[in-house]
Amino acid sequence: RAWKQWYQRRVRGVKKEPGEKRAKHVKCGVVFDDMESWEGIIDGHEAEDATGENLAQYFKAAAEEIGKENNPATENTETQKKKKGKKKKVKFEGDEQILLSQSMTGGAGTALSGLSLEEQDGASVTESTTSSTIQNAKDKISKLKGKFQAKMDASQFRYINEKLYTCSADEAQQLFEKKPELFEVYHRGFTNQVDKWETNPVDRIIEFIKSKGDAVSVADFGCGDAKIAQSVTNPVFSFDLVQTNEHVIVANSKKVPLGNKSVDIAVFCLSLMGTDFKDFIREARRVLKSKGTLVIAEVSSRIPDTASFMAGVEELGFKILRKEEPNSFFTEMIFKKTKPKENKGLFEGLELKPCTYKKR
């Protein structure tokens, strides 16, 4: 009956009678309630060819083709791969967006269920989930963001650190005045480095100051976060290019707001940076009292020749009292202020290598 109806309507143009029910079209075990779903398969043939013996073949072809459309198991491998790899964009409410494969199952995929999913074609789907799974997903993203931020901070720290070693104090001051946020990035990276050290030179300097009593005054050049001022009861003048807290006085180490012969101890803890660091030492001598103490802690690898370096400092008006190497990374030197021995400003032995990094 189905074949007869199709033949009359398709080939002979007979219209459907009023009240006549359309028969289901059954072939090859597939049921089609909609004739239009397979008529396109016949469209490529001439009407007169769709008669007689060829009619069954056309119905069979229609059944096989539409059966593939209705049965995902019959899809070719390429189509399945395309569907499997389809991407969805996952949006948290007010949070970051990430890309998630539709095929992800379990783990992060389960945790992200119930979030607002926005597909690449613009359609959005909302799935339900519990607050705990959402929080787990956010925690994972937060952890990833933390790792990414740490890598960014390390990269920026290396760049700024190398810049400070290879420019003058005036250029460094201009840099931080223009972009003060770089100073925060630098000290955050520096703090991460310090956490990895077995021994922090500033802690040893703090113990040295405490051994001298509460009365001695201190000038801390390049103080950073002013740890010395926060660790002792002595009067401490902490200088740096940017104020990180209330203990810090903004000043260039070549010229600090202190009078001549006004402090007992001058400290440079990993702060002899820049191409003009010799001027820092001269300024320290200016503010030191007679027979005052100069403390220098520096990275050992920066000092090409320790004996020549100490001789250069002595030429500026100091005498070496003690040199210590608490480990293989740092060298500590303590000088006493004396009369200057400058040889027309030539300090060939007073040399420090800049800290540079391999390009990545």
Coordinates of C-alpha atoms in Angstrom, one line a residue:
R1 CA 0.0 0.0 0.0
A2 CA 2.9 2.4 0.8
W3 CA 4.5 1.8 -2.6
K4 CA 1.2 2.3 -4.3
Q5 CA 0.6 5.6 -2.6
W6 CA 4.1 6.8 -3.3
Y7 CA 3.7 5.8 -7.0
Q8 CA 0.4 7.6 -7.4
R9 CA 1.4 10.8 -5.7
R10 CA 5.0 11.0 -6.9
V11 CA 4.8 9.7 -10.5
R12 CA 1.2 10.2 -11.5
G13 CA 0.5 13.3 -9.4
V14 CA -2.6 11.8 -7.7
K15 CA -3.6 14.0 -4.7
K16 CA -4.4 12.5 -1.3
E17 CA -8.1 11.8 -0.8
P18 CA -9.9 13.6 2.0
G19 CA -9.8 11.5 5.3
E20 CA -7.2 9.1 3.8
K21 CA -4.5 8.1 6.3
R22 CA -0.9 8.1 5.1
A23 CA 0.6 4.6 5.5
K24 CA 3.9 4.1 7.4
H25 CA 6.7 3.3 5.0
V26 CA 8.4 0.1 6.0
K27 CA 11.5 -1.2 4.4
C28 CA 14.7 -3.0 5.6
G29 CA 13.3 -2.9 9.2
V30 CA 13.3 0.9 9.4
V31 CA 10.0 2.8 9.9
F32 CA 9.5 6.2 8.4
D33 CA 6.5 8.3 9.4
D34 CA 7.6 11.2 7.3
M35 CA 7.8 10.7 3.5
E36 CA 9.8 14.0 3.1
S37 CA 12.7 12.5 5.1
W38 CA 13.6 10.2 2.2
E39 CA 12.1 11.8 -0.9
G40 CA 15.3 13.7 -1.5
I41 CA 17.0 10.5 -2.3
I42 CA 14.6 9.9 -5.2
D43 CA 14.8 13.5 -6.4
G44 CA 17.9 12.9 -8.4
H45 CA 16.1 10.3 -10.6
E46 CA 13.7 11.0 -13.5
A47 CA 10.1 10.4 -12.6
E48 CA 9.6 7.8 -15.3
D49 CA 12.6 5.8 -14.0
A50 CA 10.9 5.4 -10.6
T51 CA 8.5 2.7 -11.8
G52 CA 8.3 -1.0 -12.1
E53 CA 11.4 -3.0 -11.1
N54 CA 13.4 0.1 -10.1
L55 CA 10.8 1.2 -7.5
A56 CA 12.0 -1.4 -4.9
Q57 CA 15.6 -0.3 -5.3
Y58 CA 14.7 3.3 -4.7
F59 CA 12.9 2.4 -1.5
K60 CA 15.8 0.3 -0.4
A61 CA 18.3 3.1 -1.0
A62 CA 16.0 5.5 0.9
A63 CA 15.8 3.1 3.9
E64 CA 19.6 2.5 4.0
E65 CA 20.4 6.2 3.7
I66 CA 17.9 7.4 6.3
G67 CA 18.9 4.5 8.6
K68 CA 22.4 5.9 8.7
E69 CA 21.1 9.3 9.7
N70 CA 19.1 7.8 12.6
N71 CA 21.7 5.4 13.8
P72 CA 24.9 7.0 15.2
A73 CA 26.7 3.6 15.1
T74 CA 26.7 3.8 11.3
E75 CA 28.5 7.2 11.2
N76 CA 31.9 7.1 9.6
T77 CA 35.0 7.5 11.7
E78 CA 35.8 11.0 10.5
T79 CA 32.3 12.3 11.6
Q80 CA 32.6 10.7 15.0
K81 CA 36.1 12.3 15.5
K82 CA 34.7 15.7 14.7
K83 CA 31.8 15.4 17.1
K84 CA 34.1 13.9 19.8
G85 CA 36.6 16.7 19.6
K86 CA 34.0 19.5 19.6
K87 CA 34.9 22.2 22.1
K88 CA 32.7 24.0 24.6
K89 CA 33.5 27.2 26.4
V90 CA 32.8 27.0 30.1
K91 CA 31.9 30.2 31.9
F92 CA 31.9 30.6 35.6
E93 CA 29.6 33.2 37.1
G94 CA 31.9 36.2 37.3
D95 CA 35.1 34.1 36.9
E96 CA 37.5 33.1 34.3
Q97 CA 36.6 31.2 31.0
I98 CA 38.2 28.0 30.1
L99 CA 37.9 25.6 27.2
L100 CA 36.7 22.1 27.9
S101 CA 36.3 19.2 25.5
Q102 CA 32.7 17.8 25.2
S103 CA 34.2 14.4 25.5
M104 CA 35.8 15.0 29.0
T105 CA 34.4 12.6 31.6
G106 CA 35.0 12.2 35.3
G107 CA 37.4 14.3 37.3
A108 CA 37.4 17.9 36.1
G109 CA 34.6 17.1 33.7
T110 CA 32.3 16.0 36.5
A111 CA 33.4 18.9 38.7
L112 CA 32.5 21.4 35.9
S113 CA 29.0 19.9 35.3
G114 CA 26.3 22.3 36.1
L115 CA 28.1 25.4 35.0
S116 CA 27.0 27.7 32.2
L117 CA 28.3 26.1 29.0
E118 CA 28.6 28.4 26.0
E119 CA 29.2 26.5 22.7
Q120 CA 31.2 28.0 19.9
D121 CA 28.1 28.5 17.8
G122 CA 26.7 30.8 20.5
A123 CA 24.2 28.4 22.0
S124 CA 24.3 28.1 25.8
V125 CA 23.4 25.2 28.0
T126 CA 23.0 25.2 31.8
E127 CA 23.5 22.0 33.7
S128 CA 22.8 21.4 37.4
T129 CA 25.3 20.5 40.0
T130 CA 26.1 20.9 43.7
S131 CA 27.9 23.9 45.2
S132 CA 30.7 21.6 46.3
T133 CA 31.6 20.5 42.8
I134 CA 31.5 24.1 41.6
Q135 CA 33.9 25.1 44.4
N136 CA 36.2 22.2 43.5
A137 CA 36.4 23.4 39.9
K138 CA 37.1 26.9 41.0
D139 CA 39.8 25.7 43.4
K140 CA 41.5 23.9 40.5
I141 CA 41.4 27.0 38.3
S142 CA 42.7 29.1 41.2
K143 CA 45.6 26.7 41.6
L144 CA 46.4 26.9 37.9
K145 CA 46.2 30.7 38.0
G146 CA 48.6 30.7 41.0
K147 CA 51.2 28.6 39.1
F148 CA 50.8 30.8 36.1
Q149 CA 51.3 34.0 38.2
A150 CA 54.3 32.5 39.9
K151 CA 56.0 31.9 36.5
M152 CA 55.1 35.4 35.4
D153 CA 56.5 36.9 38.6
A154 CA 59.7 34.9 38.2
S155 CA 60.1 36.1 34.6
Q156 CA 59.5 39.7 35.5
F157 CA 61.8 39.5 38.5
R158 CA 64.7 38.3 36.3
Y159 CA 64.1 41.2 33.9
I160 CA 63.9 43.9 36.5
N161 CA 66.8 42.5 38.5
E162 CA 69.1 42.4 35.5
K163 CA 68.0 46.0 34.6
L164 CA 68.8 47.3 38.1
Y165 CA 72.3 45.8 37.9
T166 CA 73.1 47.3 34.5
C167 CA 71.7 50.8 34.9
S168 CA 72.5 53.8 37.1
A169 CA 70.7 54.7 40.3
D170 CA 69.1 57.7 38.6
E171 CA 67.8 55.5 35.8
A172 CA 66.4 53.0 38.2
Q173 CA 64.6 55.7 40.1
Q174 CA 63.0 57.0 36.9
L175 CA 61.9 53.5 36.1
F176 CA 60.1 53.0 39.4
E177 CA 58.7 56.5 39.4
K178 CA 57.1 55.8 35.9
K179 CA 55.9 52.3 36.8
P180 CA 55.8 51.9 40.6
E181 CA 54.1 48.5 40.3
L182 CA 57.3 47.1 39.0
F183 CA 58.9 47.6 42.4
E184 CA 56.2 45.4 43.9
V185 CA 56.8 42.7 41.3
Y186 CA 60.5 42.9 42.0
H187 CA 60.2 42.5 45.7
R188 CA 57.6 39.7 45.4
G189 CA 60.1 37.8 43.2
F190 CA 63.0 38.6 45.6
T191 CA 60.9 37.3 48.5
N192 CA 60.3 34.1 46.6
Q193 CA 64.1 33.7 46.1
V194 CA 64.9 34.4 49.8
D195 CA 62.5 31.7 50.9
K196 CA 64.8 29.1 49.1
W197 CA 67.9 30.3 50.9
E198 CA 69.3 28.3 53.8
T199 CA 70.8 31.5 55.3
N200 CA 69.5 35.0 54.8
P201 CA 72.4 37.6 55.1
V202 CA 70.0 40.2 56.6
D203 CA 69.3 37.9 59.6
R204 CA 73.0 37.7 60.4
I205 CA 73.3 41.5 60.1
I206 CA 70.4 41.9 62.5
E207 CA 72.2 39.8 65.0
F208 CA 75.3 41.9 64.6
I209 CA 73.4 45.1 65.2
K210 CA 71.8 43.7 68.3
S211 CA 75.2 42.8 69.7
K212 CA 76.2 46.4 69.5
G213 CA 73.4 47.5 71.9
D214 CA 70.2 49.6 71.4
A215 CA 71.9 53.0 71.3
V216 CA 73.7 52.6 68.0
S217 CA 72.0 54.2 65.0
V218 CA 71.8 52.5 61.6
A219 CA 71.4 53.6 58.0
D220 CA 70.0 50.8 55.8
F221 CA 70.7 51.5 52.1
G222 CA 68.4 49.6 49.7
C223 CA 66.3 48.3 52.6
G224 CA 63.5 46.7 50.6
D225 CA 60.8 45.9 53.1
A226 CA 62.9 47.4 56.0
K227 CA 63.3 44.1 57.8
I228 CA 66.1 45.5 60.0
A229 CA 64.0 48.4 61.2
Q230 CA 61.2 45.9 62.1
S231 CA 63.5 43.6 63.9
V232 CA 65.6 45.8 66.2
T233 CA 64.8 48.5 68.8
N234 CA 67.7 50.7 67.5
P235 CA 67.0 53.9 65.5
V236 CA 67.1 52.8 61.9
F237 CA 66.9 54.9 58.8
S238 CA 65.7 52.7 55.9
F239 CA 66.2 54.0 52.4
D240 CA 64.9 52.7 49.1
L241 CA 63.5 53.9 45.8
V242 CA 59.9 53.0 46.6
Q243 CA 58.1 53.1 50.0
T244 CA 56.8 49.6 50.7
N245 CA 55.7 50.4 54.3
E246 CA 55.9 53.1 57.0
H247 CA 59.5 52.3 57.9
V248 CA 60.9 53.1 54.4
I249 CA 62.2 56.6 53.4
V250 CA 62.2 57.2 49.6
A251 CA 65.7 58.2 48.6
N252 CA 68.4 57.5 46.1
S253 CA 71.3 55.8 47.7
K254 CA 73.7 58.3 46.2
K255 CA 72.1 61.1 48.3
V256 CA 70.1 60.3 51.4
P257 CA 68.5 62.8 53.8
L258 CA 71.0 62.4 56.6
G259 CA 73.5 64.9 58.0
N260 CA 77.3 64.3 57.9
K261 CA 78.6 61.9 60.6
S262 CA 75.1 61.1 61.9
V263 CA 74.9 57.3 62.2
D264 CA 77.0 54.5 63.7
I265 CA 76.4 51.7 61.2
A266 CA 75.8 51.8 57.4
V267 CA 74.4 48.6 55.8
F268 CA 74.4 47.4 52.2
C269 CA 72.7 44.0 52.2
L270 CA 72.6 42.8 48.6
S271 CA 72.0 46.4 47.6
L272 CA 75.2 47.5 45.8
M273 CA 73.3 47.5 42.5
G274 CA 73.8 49.7 39.5
T275 CA 76.7 50.9 37.6
D276 CA 77.4 53.7 40.1
F277 CA 77.5 51.7 43.3
K278 CA 80.8 53.3 44.3
D279 CA 78.9 56.5 44.9
F280 CA 76.7 54.6 47.4
I281 CA 79.8 53.7 49.4
R282 CA 81.0 57.3 49.3
E283 CA 77.6 58.4 50.6
A284 CA 77.7 55.8 53.4
R285 CA 81.1 57.2 54.5
R286 CA 79.6 60.7 54.5
V287 CA 76.9 59.9 57.0
L288 CA 79.0 57.6 59.2
K289 CA 80.4 58.9 62.4
S290 CA 84.2 58.8 62.9
K291 CA 85.2 55.1 63.3
G292 CA 81.7 54.1 62.2
T293 CA 81.0 50.6 60.8
L294 CA 80.3 49.7 57.2
V295 CA 78.6 46.3 56.7
I296 CA 78.5 44.8 53.2
A297 CA 76.8 41.5 52.3
E298 CA 77.0 40.5 48.7
V299 CA 76.5 37.5 46.4
S300 CA 79.9 35.8 46.2
S301 CA 79.7 35.2 42.4
R302 CA 79.5 39.0 41.8
I303 CA 82.9 39.6 43.3
P304 CA 85.7 38.7 40.8
D305 CA 88.5 39.1 43.3
T306 CA 87.6 39.6 47.0
A307 CA 91.0 41.0 48.0
S308 CA 90.9 43.6 45.2
F309 CA 87.3 44.5 46.1
M310 CA 88.2 45.1 49.8
A311 CA 91.3 47.1 48.7
G312 CA 89.0 49.3 46.5
V313 CA 86.6 49.9 49.5
E314 CA 89.6 50.8 51.7
E315 CA 90.7 53.3 49.0
L316 CA 87.4 55.2 49.6
G317 CA 88.3 55.6 53.3
F318 CA 87.7 52.4 55.2
K319 CA 89.7 49.6 56.8
I320 CA 88.7 46.0 56.6
L321 CA 88.0 44.4 60.0
R322 CA 86.5 41.0 59.1
K323 CA 85.4 38.9 56.2
E324 CA 83.2 35.9 56.4
E325 CA 81.6 33.5 54.0
P326 CA 78.7 31.8 55.9
N327 CA 78.1 29.6 52.8
S328 CA 79.1 29.4 49.2
F329 CA 76.5 31.9 48.1
F330 CA 77.3 35.1 50.1
T331 CA 80.3 37.0 51.3
E332 CA 80.1 39.4 54.3
M333 CA 82.6 42.2 55.0
I334 CA 82.8 44.6 57.9
F335 CA 84.9 47.8 57.6
K336 CA 85.7 50.7 59.9
K337 CA 85.7 54.3 58.7
T338 CA 89.1 55.9 58.3
K339 CA 90.7 58.6 56.3
P340 CA 90.2 58.4 52.5
K341 CA 93.0 57.0 50.3
E342 CA 91.5 57.8 47.0
N343 CA 93.9 57.7 44.1
K344 CA 92.3 60.4 41.9
G345 CA 89.1 58.4 41.7
L346 CA 90.7 55.3 40.1
F347 CA 89.2 52.2 41.7
E348 CA 90.3 49.4 39.4
G349 CA 89.9 46.7 42.0
L350 CA 86.4 47.9 43.2
E351 CA 84.4 45.8 40.7
L352 CA 81.1 43.9 41.0
K353 CA 79.7 41.7 38.2
P354 CA 76.0 42.3 37.3
C355 CA 73.5 39.4 37.8
T356 CA 72.5 38.4 34.3
Y357 CA 70.3 35.5 33.1
K358 CA 70.2 33.3 30.1
K359 CA 67.6 34.2 27.5
R360 CA 64.6 31.7 27.6

